[in-house]
Amino acid sequence: MKTTQAIEKWEAQMNHIKTQLQKHGPMRPGSLSRQYNVCGTVGCRCKDSKHPRRHGPYYQLNYVYRGKKTSQFIRREILGQVRTELANYKQFRRLTERWIGLALKVAHARDKPVP
Ligand SMILES: [Zn+2]
């Protein structure tokens, strides 16, 4: 394939990525973890000597933004929405990563002197 044809193909792929990004849904970075806690109440089930049943699960979201680690609890009612947002974020990263890869191919092809 000629260089110009290759560049056109990569540019078409980048345009496809741009279209996908335009209809991209709400997102947020991070990962969810499940936690079970022990409370301070005397005689509570969570401190039963034989079959302790700890409280939870509680859902905690951890993420890093601009180098700052943040952790927050997520209400069970919005868990589904948060999971969708986390998946959207991963998709966003995949798309932009692919875009960068294609942009590099185009740039390198244009770096070469015309024969
Ligand atoms: Zn308890």
PDB file of C-alpha atoms and ligand atoms in Angstrom:
ATOM      1  CA  MET A   1       0.000   0.000   0.000  1.00  0.00           C
ATOM      2  CA  LYS A   2       1.236   3.468  -0.853  1.00  0.00           C
ATOM      3  CA  THR A   3       1.984   5.828   1.997  1.00  0.00           C
ATOM      4  CA  THR A   4      -0.820   8.204   1.022  1.00  0.00           C
ATOM      5  CA  GLN A   5      -3.309   5.329   0.939  1.00  0.00           C
ATOM      6  CA  ALA A   6      -2.114   4.134   4.342  1.00  0.00           C
ATOM      7  CA  ILE A   7      -2.464   7.635   5.763  1.00  0.00           C
ATOM      8  CA  GLU A   8      -6.000   7.889   4.380  1.00  0.00           C
ATOM      9  CA  LYS A   9      -6.906   4.568   5.989  1.00  0.00           C
ATOM     10  CA  TRP A  10      -5.517   5.656   9.370  1.00  0.00           C
ATOM     11  CA  GLU A  11      -7.273   9.007   9.125  1.00  0.00           C
ATOM     12  CA  ALA A  12     -10.561   7.241   8.411  1.00  0.00           C
ATOM     13  CA  GLN A  13     -10.003   5.099  11.499  1.00  0.00           C
ATOM     14  CA  MET A  14      -9.304   8.227  13.569  1.00  0.00           C
ATOM     15  CA  ASN A  15     -12.510   9.821  12.274  1.00  0.00           C
ATOM     16  CA  HIS A  16     -14.401   6.725  13.354  1.00  0.00           C
ATOM     17  CA  ILE A  17     -12.931   7.086  16.845  1.00  0.00           C
ATOM     18  CA  LYS A  18     -13.948  10.768  16.947  1.00  0.00           C
ATOM     19  CA  THR A  19     -17.523   9.809  16.040  1.00  0.00           C
ATOM     20  CA  GLN A  20     -17.578   7.235  18.827  1.00  0.00           C
ATOM     21  CA  LEU A  21     -16.234   9.771  21.320  1.00  0.00           C
ATOM     22  CA  GLN A  22     -18.964  12.254  20.387  1.00  0.00           C
ATOM     23  CA  LYS A  23     -21.691   9.878  21.518  1.00  0.00           C
ATOM     24  CA  HIS A  24     -19.735   8.760  24.542  1.00  0.00           C
ATOM     25  CA  GLY A  25     -21.734   8.483  27.762  1.00  0.00           C
ATOM     26  CA  PRO A  26     -20.996   9.712  31.295  1.00  0.00           C
ATOM     27  CA  MET A  27     -17.820   8.343  32.796  1.00  0.00           C
ATOM     28  CA  ARG A  28     -15.573   8.324  35.807  1.00  0.00           C
ATOM     29  CA  PRO A  29     -12.250   6.694  36.530  1.00  0.00           C
ATOM     30  CA  GLY A  30     -11.586   4.200  39.279  1.00  0.00           C
ATOM     31  CA  SER A  31     -12.271   0.759  40.604  1.00  0.00           C
ATOM     32  CA  LEU A  32     -14.879  -0.504  43.028  1.00  0.00           C
ATOM     33  CA  SER A  33     -14.143  -2.643  46.030  1.00  0.00           C
ATOM     34  CA  ARG A  34     -16.449  -4.315  48.504  1.00  0.00           C
ATOM     35  CA  GLN A  35     -16.030  -3.856  52.239  1.00  0.00           C
ATOM     36  CA  TYR A  36     -17.462  -5.434  55.364  1.00  0.00           C
ATOM     37  CA  ASN A  37     -17.219  -3.606  58.661  1.00  0.00           C
ATOM     38  CA  VAL A  38     -17.380  -4.236  62.381  1.00  0.00           C
ATOM     39  CA  CYS A  39     -19.311  -1.646  64.406  1.00  0.00           C
ATOM     40  CA  GLY A  40     -19.012  -0.391  67.964  1.00  0.00           C
ATOM     41  CA  THR A  41     -22.288  -1.771  69.313  1.00  0.00           C
ATOM     42  CA  VAL A  42     -21.882  -4.212  72.207  1.00  0.00           C
ATOM     43  CA  GLY A  43     -23.365  -7.629  71.463  1.00  0.00           C
ATOM     44  CA  CYS A  44     -23.897  -6.884  67.767  1.00  0.00           C
ATOM     45  CA  ARG A  45     -24.000  -9.762  65.278  1.00  0.00           C
ATOM     46  CA  CYS A  46     -20.753  -8.507  63.755  1.00  0.00           C
ATOM     47  CA  LYS A  47     -18.911  -9.483  66.956  1.00  0.00           C
ATOM     48  CA  ASP A  48     -20.569 -12.840  67.546  1.00  0.00           C
ATOM     49  CA  SER A  49     -17.874 -15.169  68.886  1.00  0.00           C
ATOM     50  CA  LYS A  50     -19.007 -18.181  66.847  1.00  0.00           C
ATOM     51  CA  HIS A  51     -20.538 -16.776  63.666  1.00  0.00           C
ATOM     52  CA  PRO A  52     -19.627 -13.129  63.285  1.00  0.00           C
ATOM     53  CA  ARG A  53     -21.599 -11.482  60.470  1.00  0.00           C
ATOM     54  CA  ARG A  54     -19.989  -8.220  59.604  1.00  0.00           C
ATOM     55  CA  HIS A  55     -21.935  -5.263  58.178  1.00  0.00           C
ATOM     56  CA  GLY A  56     -22.005  -4.653  54.473  1.00  0.00           C
ATOM     57  CA  PRO A  57     -21.185  -4.953  51.761  1.00  0.00           C
ATOM     58  CA  TYR A  58     -20.207  -1.309  51.414  1.00  0.00           C
ATOM     59  CA  TYR A  59     -18.888  -0.213  48.070  1.00  0.00           C
ATOM     60  CA  GLN A  60     -15.835   1.939  47.886  1.00  0.00           C
ATOM     61  CA  LEU A  61     -14.569   3.682  44.783  1.00  0.00           C
ATOM     62  CA  ASN A  62     -10.861   4.382  44.453  1.00  0.00           C
ATOM     63  CA  TYR A  63      -9.395   6.557  41.763  1.00  0.00           C
ATOM     64  CA  VAL A  64      -6.432   8.758  40.961  1.00  0.00           C
ATOM     65  CA  TYR A  65      -6.924  12.136  39.330  1.00  0.00           C
ATOM     66  CA  ARG A  66      -3.988  14.444  38.630  1.00  0.00           C
ATOM     67  CA  GLY A  67      -1.817  12.365  40.897  1.00  0.00           C
ATOM     68  CA  LYS A  68      -4.242  12.607  43.819  1.00  0.00           C
ATOM     69  CA  LYS A  69      -5.662   9.392  45.203  1.00  0.00           C
ATOM     70  CA  THR A  70      -9.281   9.621  46.267  1.00  0.00           C
ATOM     71  CA  SER A  71     -11.574   7.155  47.915  1.00  0.00           C
ATOM     72  CA  GLN A  72     -15.323   7.474  48.431  1.00  0.00           C
ATOM     73  CA  PHE A  73     -18.222   5.308  49.425  1.00  0.00           C
ATOM     74  CA  ILE A  74     -20.862   4.604  46.792  1.00  0.00           C
ATOM     75  CA  ARG A  75     -24.516   4.225  47.743  1.00  0.00           C
ATOM     76  CA  ARG A  76     -26.017   0.935  46.693  1.00  0.00           C
ATOM     77  CA  GLU A  77     -28.796   2.732  44.774  1.00  0.00           C
ATOM     78  CA  ILE A  78     -26.320   4.287  42.336  1.00  0.00           C
ATOM     79  CA  LEU A  79     -24.059   1.243  42.006  1.00  0.00           C
ATOM     80  CA  GLY A  80     -25.403   0.346  38.550  1.00  0.00           C
ATOM     81  CA  GLN A  81     -24.851   3.857  37.230  1.00  0.00           C
ATOM     82  CA  VAL A  82     -21.332   3.981  38.679  1.00  0.00           C
ATOM     83  CA  ARG A  83     -20.454   0.642  37.067  1.00  0.00           C
ATOM     84  CA  THR A  84     -21.638   1.987  33.718  1.00  0.00           C
ATOM     85  CA  GLU A  85     -19.540   5.133  34.196  1.00  0.00           C
ATOM     86  CA  LEU A  86     -16.461   3.053  35.051  1.00  0.00           C
ATOM     87  CA  ALA A  87     -16.960   0.915  31.924  1.00  0.00           C
ATOM     88  CA  ASN A  88     -17.407   4.074  29.827  1.00  0.00           C
ATOM     89  CA  TYR A  89     -14.165   5.445  31.199  1.00  0.00           C
ATOM     90  CA  LYS A  90     -12.281   2.268  30.205  1.00  0.00           C
ATOM     91  CA  GLN A  91     -13.788   2.533  26.742  1.00  0.00           C
ATOM     92  CA  PHE A  92     -12.734   6.198  26.579  1.00  0.00           C
ATOM     93  CA  ARG A  93      -9.168   5.241  27.436  1.00  0.00           C
ATOM     94  CA  ARG A  94      -9.147   2.464  24.819  1.00  0.00           C
ATOM     95  CA  LEU A  95     -10.391   4.839  22.132  1.00  0.00           C
ATOM     96  CA  THR A  96      -7.941   7.639  22.916  1.00  0.00           C
ATOM     97  CA  GLU A  97      -5.082   5.137  23.188  1.00  0.00           C
ATOM     98  CA  ARG A  98      -5.955   3.826  19.706  1.00  0.00           C
ATOM     99  CA  TRP A  99      -6.244   7.375  18.411  1.00  0.00           C
ATOM    100  CA  ILE A 100      -2.731   8.173  19.673  1.00  0.00           C
ATOM    101  CA  GLY A 101      -1.403   5.013  18.015  1.00  0.00           C
ATOM    102  CA  LEU A 102      -2.957   5.975  14.673  1.00  0.00           C
ATOM    103  CA  ALA A 103      -1.776   9.594  15.018  1.00  0.00           C
ATOM    104  CA  LEU A 104       1.784   8.315  15.560  1.00  0.00           C
ATOM    105  CA  LYS A 105       1.578   6.137  12.432  1.00  0.00           C
ATOM    106  CA  VAL A 106       0.425   9.123  10.385  1.00  0.00           C
ATOM    107  CA  ALA A 107       3.097  11.372  11.879  1.00  0.00           C
ATOM    108  CA  HIS A 108       5.874   8.833  11.240  1.00  0.00           C
ATOM    109  CA  ALA A 109       4.686   8.289   7.657  1.00  0.00           C
ATOM    110  CA  ARG A 110       4.808  12.060   7.082  1.00  0.00           C
ATOM    111  CA  ASP A 111       8.249  12.324   8.712  1.00  0.00           C
ATOM    112  CA  LYS A 112       9.751  10.256   5.898  1.00  0.00           C
ATOM    113  CA  PRO A 113      11.142  12.180   2.950  1.00  0.00           C
ATOM    114  CA  VAL A 114       9.082  11.954  -0.266  1.00  0.00           C
ATOM    115  CA  PRO A 115      10.967   9.684  -2.702  1.00  0.00           C
TER     116      PRO A 115
HETATM  117 ZN    ZN B   1     -22.235  -4.476  64.279  1.00  0.00          ZN
END
